[in-house]
Tab-separated table of C-alpha atoms and ligand atoms in Angstrom:
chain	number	residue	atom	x	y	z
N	1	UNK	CA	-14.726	-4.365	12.405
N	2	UNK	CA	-11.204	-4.284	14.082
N	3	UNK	CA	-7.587	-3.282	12.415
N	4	UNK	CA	-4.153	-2.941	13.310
N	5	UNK	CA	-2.735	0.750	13.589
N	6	UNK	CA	0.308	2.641	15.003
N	7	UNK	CA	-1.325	4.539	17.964
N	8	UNK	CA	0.327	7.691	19.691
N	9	UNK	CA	-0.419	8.389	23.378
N	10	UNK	CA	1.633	10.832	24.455
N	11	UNK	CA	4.277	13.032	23.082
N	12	UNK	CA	7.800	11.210	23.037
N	13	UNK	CA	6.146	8.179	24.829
N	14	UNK	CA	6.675	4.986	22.674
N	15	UNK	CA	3.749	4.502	20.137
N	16	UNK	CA	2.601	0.526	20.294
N	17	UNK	CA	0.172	-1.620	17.437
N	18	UNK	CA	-3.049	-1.344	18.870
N	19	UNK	CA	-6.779	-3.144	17.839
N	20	UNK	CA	-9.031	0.224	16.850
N	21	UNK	CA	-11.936	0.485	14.752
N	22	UNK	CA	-11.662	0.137	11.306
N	23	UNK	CA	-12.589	3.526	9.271
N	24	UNK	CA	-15.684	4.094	7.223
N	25	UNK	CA	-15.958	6.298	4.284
N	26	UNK	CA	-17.361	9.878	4.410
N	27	UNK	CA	-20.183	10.003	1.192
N	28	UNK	CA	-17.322	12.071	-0.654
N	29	UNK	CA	-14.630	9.895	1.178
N	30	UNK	CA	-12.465	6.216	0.606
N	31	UNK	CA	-11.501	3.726	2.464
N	32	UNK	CA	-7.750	2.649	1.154
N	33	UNK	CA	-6.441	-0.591	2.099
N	34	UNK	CA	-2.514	0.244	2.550
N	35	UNK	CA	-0.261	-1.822	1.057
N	36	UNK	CA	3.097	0.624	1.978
N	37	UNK	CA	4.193	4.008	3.798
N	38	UNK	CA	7.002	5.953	4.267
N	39	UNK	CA	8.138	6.446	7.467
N	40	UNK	CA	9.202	10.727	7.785
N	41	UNK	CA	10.657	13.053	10.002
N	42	UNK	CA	7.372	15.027	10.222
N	43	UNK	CA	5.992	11.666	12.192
N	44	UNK	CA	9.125	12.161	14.274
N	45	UNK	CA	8.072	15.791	14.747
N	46	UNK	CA	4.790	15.459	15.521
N	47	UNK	CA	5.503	12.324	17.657
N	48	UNK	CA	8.052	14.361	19.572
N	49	UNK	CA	5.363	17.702	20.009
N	50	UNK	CA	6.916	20.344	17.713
N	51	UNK	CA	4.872	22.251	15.569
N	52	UNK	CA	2.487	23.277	18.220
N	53	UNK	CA	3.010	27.021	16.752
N	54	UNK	CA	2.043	25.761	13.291
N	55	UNK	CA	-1.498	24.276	14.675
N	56	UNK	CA	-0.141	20.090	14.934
N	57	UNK	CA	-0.843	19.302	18.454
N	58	UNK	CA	-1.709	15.340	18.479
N	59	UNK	CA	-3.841	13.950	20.997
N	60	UNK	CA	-4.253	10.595	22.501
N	61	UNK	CA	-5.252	7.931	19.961
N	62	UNK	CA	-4.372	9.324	16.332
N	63	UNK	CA	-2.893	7.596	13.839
N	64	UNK	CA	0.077	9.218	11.952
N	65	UNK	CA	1.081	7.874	8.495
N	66	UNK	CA	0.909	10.460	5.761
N	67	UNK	CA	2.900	8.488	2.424
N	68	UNK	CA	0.845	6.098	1.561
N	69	UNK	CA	-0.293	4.133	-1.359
N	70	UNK	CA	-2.521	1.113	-1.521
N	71	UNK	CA	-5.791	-0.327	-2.592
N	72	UNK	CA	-9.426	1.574	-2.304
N	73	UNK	CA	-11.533	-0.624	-0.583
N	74	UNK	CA	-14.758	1.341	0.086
N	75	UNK	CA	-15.929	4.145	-1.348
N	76	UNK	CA	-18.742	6.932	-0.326
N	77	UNK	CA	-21.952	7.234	-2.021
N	78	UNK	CA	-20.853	11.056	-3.467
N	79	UNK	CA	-17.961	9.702	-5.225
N	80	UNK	CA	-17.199	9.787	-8.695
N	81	UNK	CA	-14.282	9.107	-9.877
N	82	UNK	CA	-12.822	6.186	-8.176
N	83	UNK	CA	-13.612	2.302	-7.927
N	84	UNK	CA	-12.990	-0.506	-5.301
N	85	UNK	CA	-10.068	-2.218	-6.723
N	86	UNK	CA	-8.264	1.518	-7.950
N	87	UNK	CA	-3.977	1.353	-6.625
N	88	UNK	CA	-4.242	5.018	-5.573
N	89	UNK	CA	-1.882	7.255	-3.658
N	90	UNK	CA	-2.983	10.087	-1.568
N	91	UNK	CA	-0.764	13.666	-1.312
N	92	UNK	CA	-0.469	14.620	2.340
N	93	UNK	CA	-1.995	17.872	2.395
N	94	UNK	CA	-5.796	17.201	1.605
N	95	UNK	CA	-7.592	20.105	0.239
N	96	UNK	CA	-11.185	21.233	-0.134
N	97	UNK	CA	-11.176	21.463	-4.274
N	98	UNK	CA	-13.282	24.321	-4.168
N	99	UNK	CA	-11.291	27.491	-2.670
N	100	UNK	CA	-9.306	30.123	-4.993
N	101	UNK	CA	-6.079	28.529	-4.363
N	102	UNK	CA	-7.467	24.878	-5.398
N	103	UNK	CA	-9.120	27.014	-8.255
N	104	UNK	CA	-5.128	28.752	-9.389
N	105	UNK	CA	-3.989	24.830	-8.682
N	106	UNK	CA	-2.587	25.473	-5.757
N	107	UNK	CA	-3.915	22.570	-4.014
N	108	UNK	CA	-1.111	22.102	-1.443
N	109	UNK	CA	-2.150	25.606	-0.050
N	110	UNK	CA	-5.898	25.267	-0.025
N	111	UNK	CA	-7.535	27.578	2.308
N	112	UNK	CA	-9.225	24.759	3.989
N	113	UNK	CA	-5.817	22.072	4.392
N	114	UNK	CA	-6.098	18.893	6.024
N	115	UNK	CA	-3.103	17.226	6.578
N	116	UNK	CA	-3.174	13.489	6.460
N	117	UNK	CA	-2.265	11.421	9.289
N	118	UNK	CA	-1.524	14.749	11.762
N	119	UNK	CA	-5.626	15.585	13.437
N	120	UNK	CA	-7.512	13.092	14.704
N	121	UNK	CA	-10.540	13.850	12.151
N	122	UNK	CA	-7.991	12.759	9.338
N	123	UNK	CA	-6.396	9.591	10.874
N	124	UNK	CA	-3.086	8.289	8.830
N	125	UNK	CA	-2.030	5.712	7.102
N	126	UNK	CA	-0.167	3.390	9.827
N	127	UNK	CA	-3.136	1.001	9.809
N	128	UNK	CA	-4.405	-1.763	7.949
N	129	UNK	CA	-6.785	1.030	6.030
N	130	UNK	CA	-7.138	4.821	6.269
N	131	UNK	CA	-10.101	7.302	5.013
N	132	UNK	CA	-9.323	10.250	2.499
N	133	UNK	CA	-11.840	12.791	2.457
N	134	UNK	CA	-12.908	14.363	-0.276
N	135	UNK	CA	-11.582	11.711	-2.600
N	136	UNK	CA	-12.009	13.597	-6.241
N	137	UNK	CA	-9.726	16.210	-5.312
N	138	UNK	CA	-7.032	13.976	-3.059
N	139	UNK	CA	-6.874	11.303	-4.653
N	140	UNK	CA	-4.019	10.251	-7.318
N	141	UNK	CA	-4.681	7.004	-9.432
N	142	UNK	CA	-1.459	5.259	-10.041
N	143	UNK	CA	-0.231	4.002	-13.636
N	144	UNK	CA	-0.464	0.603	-13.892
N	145	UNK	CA	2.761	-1.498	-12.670
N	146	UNK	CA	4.576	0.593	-10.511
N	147	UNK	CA	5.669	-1.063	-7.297
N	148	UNK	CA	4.323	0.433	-4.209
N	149	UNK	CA	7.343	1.224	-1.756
N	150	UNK	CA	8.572	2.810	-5.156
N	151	UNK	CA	5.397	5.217	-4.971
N	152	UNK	CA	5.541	4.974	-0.970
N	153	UNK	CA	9.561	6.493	-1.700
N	154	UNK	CA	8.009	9.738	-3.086
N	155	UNK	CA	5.636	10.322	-0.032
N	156	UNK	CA	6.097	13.712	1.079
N	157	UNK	CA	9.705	14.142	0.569
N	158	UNK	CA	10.403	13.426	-2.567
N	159	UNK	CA	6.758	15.574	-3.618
N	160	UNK	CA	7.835	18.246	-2.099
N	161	UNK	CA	11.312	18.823	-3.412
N	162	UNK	CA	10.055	17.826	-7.124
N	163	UNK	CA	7.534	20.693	-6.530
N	164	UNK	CA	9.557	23.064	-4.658
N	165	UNK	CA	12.284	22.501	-7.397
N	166	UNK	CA	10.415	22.140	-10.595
N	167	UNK	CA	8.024	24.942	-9.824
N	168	UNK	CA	8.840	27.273	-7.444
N	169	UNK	CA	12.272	28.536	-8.270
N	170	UNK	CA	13.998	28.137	-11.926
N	171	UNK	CA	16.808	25.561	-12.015
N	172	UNK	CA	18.485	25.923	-15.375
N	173	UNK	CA	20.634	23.159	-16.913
N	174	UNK	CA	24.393	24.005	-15.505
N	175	UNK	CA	22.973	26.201	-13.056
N	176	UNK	CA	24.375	24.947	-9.325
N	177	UNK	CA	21.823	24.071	-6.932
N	178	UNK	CA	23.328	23.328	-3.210
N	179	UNK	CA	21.054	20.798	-0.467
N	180	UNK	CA	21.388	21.580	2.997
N	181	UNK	CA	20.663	18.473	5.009
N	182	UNK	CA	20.660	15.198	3.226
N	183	UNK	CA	18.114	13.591	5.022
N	184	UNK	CA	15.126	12.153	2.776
N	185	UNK	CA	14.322	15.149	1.304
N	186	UNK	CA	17.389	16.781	0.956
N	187	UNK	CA	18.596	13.284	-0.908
N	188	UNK	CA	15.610	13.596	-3.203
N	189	UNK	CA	16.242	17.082	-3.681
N	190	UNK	CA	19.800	15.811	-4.610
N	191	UNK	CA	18.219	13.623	-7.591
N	192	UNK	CA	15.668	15.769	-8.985
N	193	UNK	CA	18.182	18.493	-9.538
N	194	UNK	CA	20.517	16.048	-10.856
N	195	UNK	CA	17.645	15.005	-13.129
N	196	UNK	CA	16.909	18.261	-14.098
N	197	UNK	CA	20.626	19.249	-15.238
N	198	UNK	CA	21.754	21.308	-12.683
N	199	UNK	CA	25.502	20.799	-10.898
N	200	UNK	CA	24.880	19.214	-7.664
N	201	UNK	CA	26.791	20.406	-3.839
N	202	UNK	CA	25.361	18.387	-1.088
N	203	UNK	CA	25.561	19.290	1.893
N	204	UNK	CA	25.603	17.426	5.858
N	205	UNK	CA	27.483	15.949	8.229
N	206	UNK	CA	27.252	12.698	7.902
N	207	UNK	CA	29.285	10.729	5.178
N	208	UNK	CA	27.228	8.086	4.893
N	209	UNK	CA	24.935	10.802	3.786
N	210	UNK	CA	27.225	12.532	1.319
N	211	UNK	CA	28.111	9.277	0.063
N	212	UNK	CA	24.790	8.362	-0.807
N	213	UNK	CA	23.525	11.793	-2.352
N	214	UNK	CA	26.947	10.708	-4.529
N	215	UNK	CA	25.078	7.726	-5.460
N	216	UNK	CA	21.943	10.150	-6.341
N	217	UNK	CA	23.691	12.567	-8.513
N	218	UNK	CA	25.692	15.361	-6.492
N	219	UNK	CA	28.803	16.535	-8.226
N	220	UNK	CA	30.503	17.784	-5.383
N	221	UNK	CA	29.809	17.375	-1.215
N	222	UNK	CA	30.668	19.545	1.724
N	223	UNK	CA	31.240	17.719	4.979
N	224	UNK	CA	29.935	20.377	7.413
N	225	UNK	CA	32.619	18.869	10.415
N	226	UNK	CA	35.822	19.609	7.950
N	227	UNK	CA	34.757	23.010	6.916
N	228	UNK	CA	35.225	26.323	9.018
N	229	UNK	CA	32.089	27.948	7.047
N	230	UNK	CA	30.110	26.151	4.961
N	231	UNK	CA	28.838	28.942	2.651
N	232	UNK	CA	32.803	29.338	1.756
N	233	UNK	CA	32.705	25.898	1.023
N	234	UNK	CA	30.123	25.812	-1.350
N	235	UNK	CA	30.631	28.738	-2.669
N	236	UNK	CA	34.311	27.267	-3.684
N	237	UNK	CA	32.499	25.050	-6.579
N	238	UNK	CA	31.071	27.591	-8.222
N	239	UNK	CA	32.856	29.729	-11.235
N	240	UNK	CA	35.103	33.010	-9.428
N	241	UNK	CA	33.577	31.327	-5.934
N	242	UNK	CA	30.030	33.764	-6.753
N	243	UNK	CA	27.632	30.982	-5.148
N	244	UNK	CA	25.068	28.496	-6.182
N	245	UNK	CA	22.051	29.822	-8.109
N	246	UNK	CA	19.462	27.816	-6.250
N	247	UNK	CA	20.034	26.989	-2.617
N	248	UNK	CA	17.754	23.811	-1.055
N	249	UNK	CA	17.431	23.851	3.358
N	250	UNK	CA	16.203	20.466	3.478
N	251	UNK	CA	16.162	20.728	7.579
N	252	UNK	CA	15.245	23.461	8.885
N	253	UNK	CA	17.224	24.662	11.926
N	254	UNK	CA	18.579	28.153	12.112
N	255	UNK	CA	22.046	26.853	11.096
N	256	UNK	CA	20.877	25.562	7.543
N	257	UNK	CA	18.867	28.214	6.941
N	258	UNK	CA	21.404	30.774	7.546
N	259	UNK	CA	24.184	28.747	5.321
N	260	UNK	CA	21.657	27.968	2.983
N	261	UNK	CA	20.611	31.448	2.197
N	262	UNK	CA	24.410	32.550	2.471
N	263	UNK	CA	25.599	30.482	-0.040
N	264	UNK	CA	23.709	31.997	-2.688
N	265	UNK	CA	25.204	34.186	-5.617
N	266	UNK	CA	23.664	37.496	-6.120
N	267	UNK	CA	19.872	37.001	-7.424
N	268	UNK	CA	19.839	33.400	-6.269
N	269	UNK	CA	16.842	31.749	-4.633
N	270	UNK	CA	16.785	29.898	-1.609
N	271	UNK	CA	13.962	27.352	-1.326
N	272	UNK	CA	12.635	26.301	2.363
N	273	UNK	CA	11.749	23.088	2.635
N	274	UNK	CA	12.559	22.001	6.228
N	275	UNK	CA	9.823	23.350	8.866
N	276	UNK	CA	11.326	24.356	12.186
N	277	UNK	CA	12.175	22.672	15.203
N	278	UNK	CA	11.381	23.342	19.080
N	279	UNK	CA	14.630	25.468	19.235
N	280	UNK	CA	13.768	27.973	16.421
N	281	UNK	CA	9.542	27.460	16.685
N	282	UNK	CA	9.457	29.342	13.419
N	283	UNK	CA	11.582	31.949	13.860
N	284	UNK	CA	15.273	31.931	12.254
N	285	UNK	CA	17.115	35.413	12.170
N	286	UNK	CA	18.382	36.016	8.291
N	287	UNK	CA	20.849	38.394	6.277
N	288	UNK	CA	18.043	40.778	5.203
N	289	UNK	CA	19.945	43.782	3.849
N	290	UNK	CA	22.387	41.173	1.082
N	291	UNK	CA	18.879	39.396	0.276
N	292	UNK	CA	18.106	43.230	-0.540
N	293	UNK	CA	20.708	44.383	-1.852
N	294	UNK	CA	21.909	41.122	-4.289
N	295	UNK	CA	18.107	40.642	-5.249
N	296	UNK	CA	17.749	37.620	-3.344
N	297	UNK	CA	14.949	35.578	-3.156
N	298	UNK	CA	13.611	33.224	-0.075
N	299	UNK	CA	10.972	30.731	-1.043
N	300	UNK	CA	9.001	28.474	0.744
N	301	UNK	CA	7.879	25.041	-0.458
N	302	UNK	CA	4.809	22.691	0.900
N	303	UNK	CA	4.050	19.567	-0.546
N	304	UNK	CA	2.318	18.965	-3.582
N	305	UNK	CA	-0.686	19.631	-5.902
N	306	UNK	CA	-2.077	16.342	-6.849
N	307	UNK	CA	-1.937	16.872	-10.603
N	308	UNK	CA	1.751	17.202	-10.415
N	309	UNK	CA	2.261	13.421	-10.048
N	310	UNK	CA	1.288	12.840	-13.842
N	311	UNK	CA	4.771	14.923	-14.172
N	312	UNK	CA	6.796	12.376	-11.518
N	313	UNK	CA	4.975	9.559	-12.805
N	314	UNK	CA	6.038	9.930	-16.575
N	315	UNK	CA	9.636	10.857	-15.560
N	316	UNK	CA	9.434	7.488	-13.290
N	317	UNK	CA	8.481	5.440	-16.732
N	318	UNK	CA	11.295	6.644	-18.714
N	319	UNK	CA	13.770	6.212	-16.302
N	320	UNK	CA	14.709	9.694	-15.663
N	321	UNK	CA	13.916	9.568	-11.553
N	322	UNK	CA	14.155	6.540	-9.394
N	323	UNK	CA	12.017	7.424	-5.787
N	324	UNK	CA	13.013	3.644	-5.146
N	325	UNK	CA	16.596	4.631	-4.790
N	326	UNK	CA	15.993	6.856	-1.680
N	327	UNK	CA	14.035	4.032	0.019
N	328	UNK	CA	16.490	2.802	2.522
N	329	UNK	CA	14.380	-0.004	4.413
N	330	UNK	CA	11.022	-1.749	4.444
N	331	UNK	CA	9.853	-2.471	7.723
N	332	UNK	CA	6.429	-4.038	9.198
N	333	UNK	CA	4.077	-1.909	10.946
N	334	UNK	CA	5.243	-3.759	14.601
N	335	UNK	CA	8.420	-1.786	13.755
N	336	UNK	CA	7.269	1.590	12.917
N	337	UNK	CA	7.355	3.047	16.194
N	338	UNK	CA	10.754	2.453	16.605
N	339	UNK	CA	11.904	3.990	13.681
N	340	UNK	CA	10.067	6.887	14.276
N	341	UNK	CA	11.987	6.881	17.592
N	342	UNK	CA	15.172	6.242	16.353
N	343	UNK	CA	15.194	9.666	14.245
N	344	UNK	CA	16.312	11.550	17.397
N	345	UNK	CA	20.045	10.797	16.434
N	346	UNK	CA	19.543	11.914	12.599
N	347	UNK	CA	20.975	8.959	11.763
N	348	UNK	CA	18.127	7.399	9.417
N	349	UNK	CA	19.303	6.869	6.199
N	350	UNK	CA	17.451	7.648	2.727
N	351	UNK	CA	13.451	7.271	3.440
N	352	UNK	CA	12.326	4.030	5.275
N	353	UNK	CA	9.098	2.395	3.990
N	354	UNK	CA	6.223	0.073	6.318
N	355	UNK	CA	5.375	-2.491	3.846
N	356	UNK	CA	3.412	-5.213	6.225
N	357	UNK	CA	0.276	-4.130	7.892
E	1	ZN	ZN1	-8.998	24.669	-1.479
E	2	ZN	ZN1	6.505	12.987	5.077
């Protein structure tokens, strides 16, 4: 059997819908029908060939997609815990279950990672259907009623800042928390630490932008193209100008970094949530002696453990986060190439979502 999928050829070349075969399930694997997917700036990346130096090299014929939520339509003969007919939605980074770091919970950093929709043994979810491997581990039943671009909204993005936010650093009510880059992570980073009672600075340099991480929660903004130093800037909301406790760099060039870090007051936290680009390939220079010498700390975040979404999912019930409110478009999968394209001007707004396959 046939499906439609999103197929890459080469890097930068423009992807097109192509007829490929339709996946079978592993024995410990699923076939999910997909019923939505957000559309991210690591498909840009990868599309574009960055992240060679971090192991993503894509080759002819792979299928990105990795925020996706839909129906199970077939599962392996090794599977236990999941039925044809489960609404299921599947964390990017797909782990073995079995190492010590998928022992400690630490799923999202399992020895063995897989990354959905970025190797051609683990195509994505820009496609009629997609396999998980490994479903018991990877796989997240959904409560019932929750709308599926709603679910598709917290793809990667808004997982990762809920995790980097809610469990690797310690946001205290009133404590300031600044967001570098308010692309679709940085704008959910903006409304989780809203959500979690911090005071808000968003950062970028587009108003659009600041006006929607407004919308999400932000106290205060800092338009990077009025400001002579951005640091200075943020630093100016915070009691006698000491900097922001927490400090988000939801994009990941050097710039952000550095002004991320350098906002900070003295045993603040930065968390890294933007990988690299082409120009840095990894490598940003930082203030190493004031991270020394004010007991600063720099964290790095990466996705999610799947039994954090209980957490998201209960907040999502009673109202307390909205993932919807980042999604900024629903598209068809005809479109998706394009709007992977489009993200070389930064000018995507909030977290587009493919709803028609
Ligand atoms: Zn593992
Ligand atoms: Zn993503």
């Amino acid at each position: 059997m046939s499906m439609r999928a999103v197929v890459f050829d080469e890097p930068g070349e423009p992807m097109e819908v192509q007829e490929i075969d339709r996946p079978e399930p592993d024995p410990d694997g699923i076939v999910v029908e997909t019923e939505a997917c957000g559309i991210c700036r690591s498909d840009w990346h990868a599309w574009r060939g960055d992240w060679e130096w971090i192991g993503v090299s894509p080759t002819p014929g792979l299928v990105f997609g990795h925020e996706p939520v839909g129906t199970v339509a077939e599962v392996g003969s090794d599977v236990e815990t999941l039925e044809v007919g489960d609404r299921v939605c599947v964390p990017f980074n797909l782990s073995d279950g079995t190492c010590r770091y998928c022992k400690q919970g630490r799923a999202n950093i399992c020895e063995r990672v897989i990354p959905l929709g970025f190797v051609p043994f683990q195509p994505g979810a820009f496609a009629e259907a997609f396999p998980v491997r490994n479903a018991d581990h990877n796989v997240v039943r959904l409560p019932d009623g929750v709308d599926p671009v709603e679910v598709a909204g917290l793809g990667c993005r808004f997982a990762t800042a809920f995790h980097g936010l809610v469990h690797r650093v310690d946001v205290t009510p009133g404590d300031w928390v600044a967001v570098h880059g308010c692309g679709g992570v940085g704008l959910s980073a903006v409304h989780i630490a809203d959500a979690l009672g911090a005071n808000v600075v968003a950062v970028d340099l587009a108003d659009e932008k600041l006006r929607k991480a407004e919308d999400l929660g932000a106290d205060e903004t800092v338009d990077v193209t009025a400001v002579d130093d951005v640091p200075t800037a943020v630093k100016a909301y915070t009691p006698s100008n000491r900097g922001v406790e927490i400090s988000v760099d939801a994009l990941g060039i050097a710039e952000t970094c550095r002004n991320s870090v350098r906002s900070l007051c003295k045993g603040g936290q930065n968390l890294q949530i933007g990988l690299t680009t082409s120009e840095e390939e990894g490598e940003v220079s930082l203030p190493v002696d004031t991270i020394v010498m004010e007991e600063r700390e720099f964290l790095g975040t990466f996705g999610m453990p799947p039994h954090e979404y209980e957490e998201i999912f209960s907040m999502m019930e009673r109202g307390k986060i909205d993932p919807g409110k980042i999604v900024s478009k629903t598209v068809s999968l005809q479109e998706v190439p394009e709007v992977i394209a489009s993200m070389d001007d930064y000018e995507t707004i909030g977290i587009p979502v493919c709803t028609e396959f």
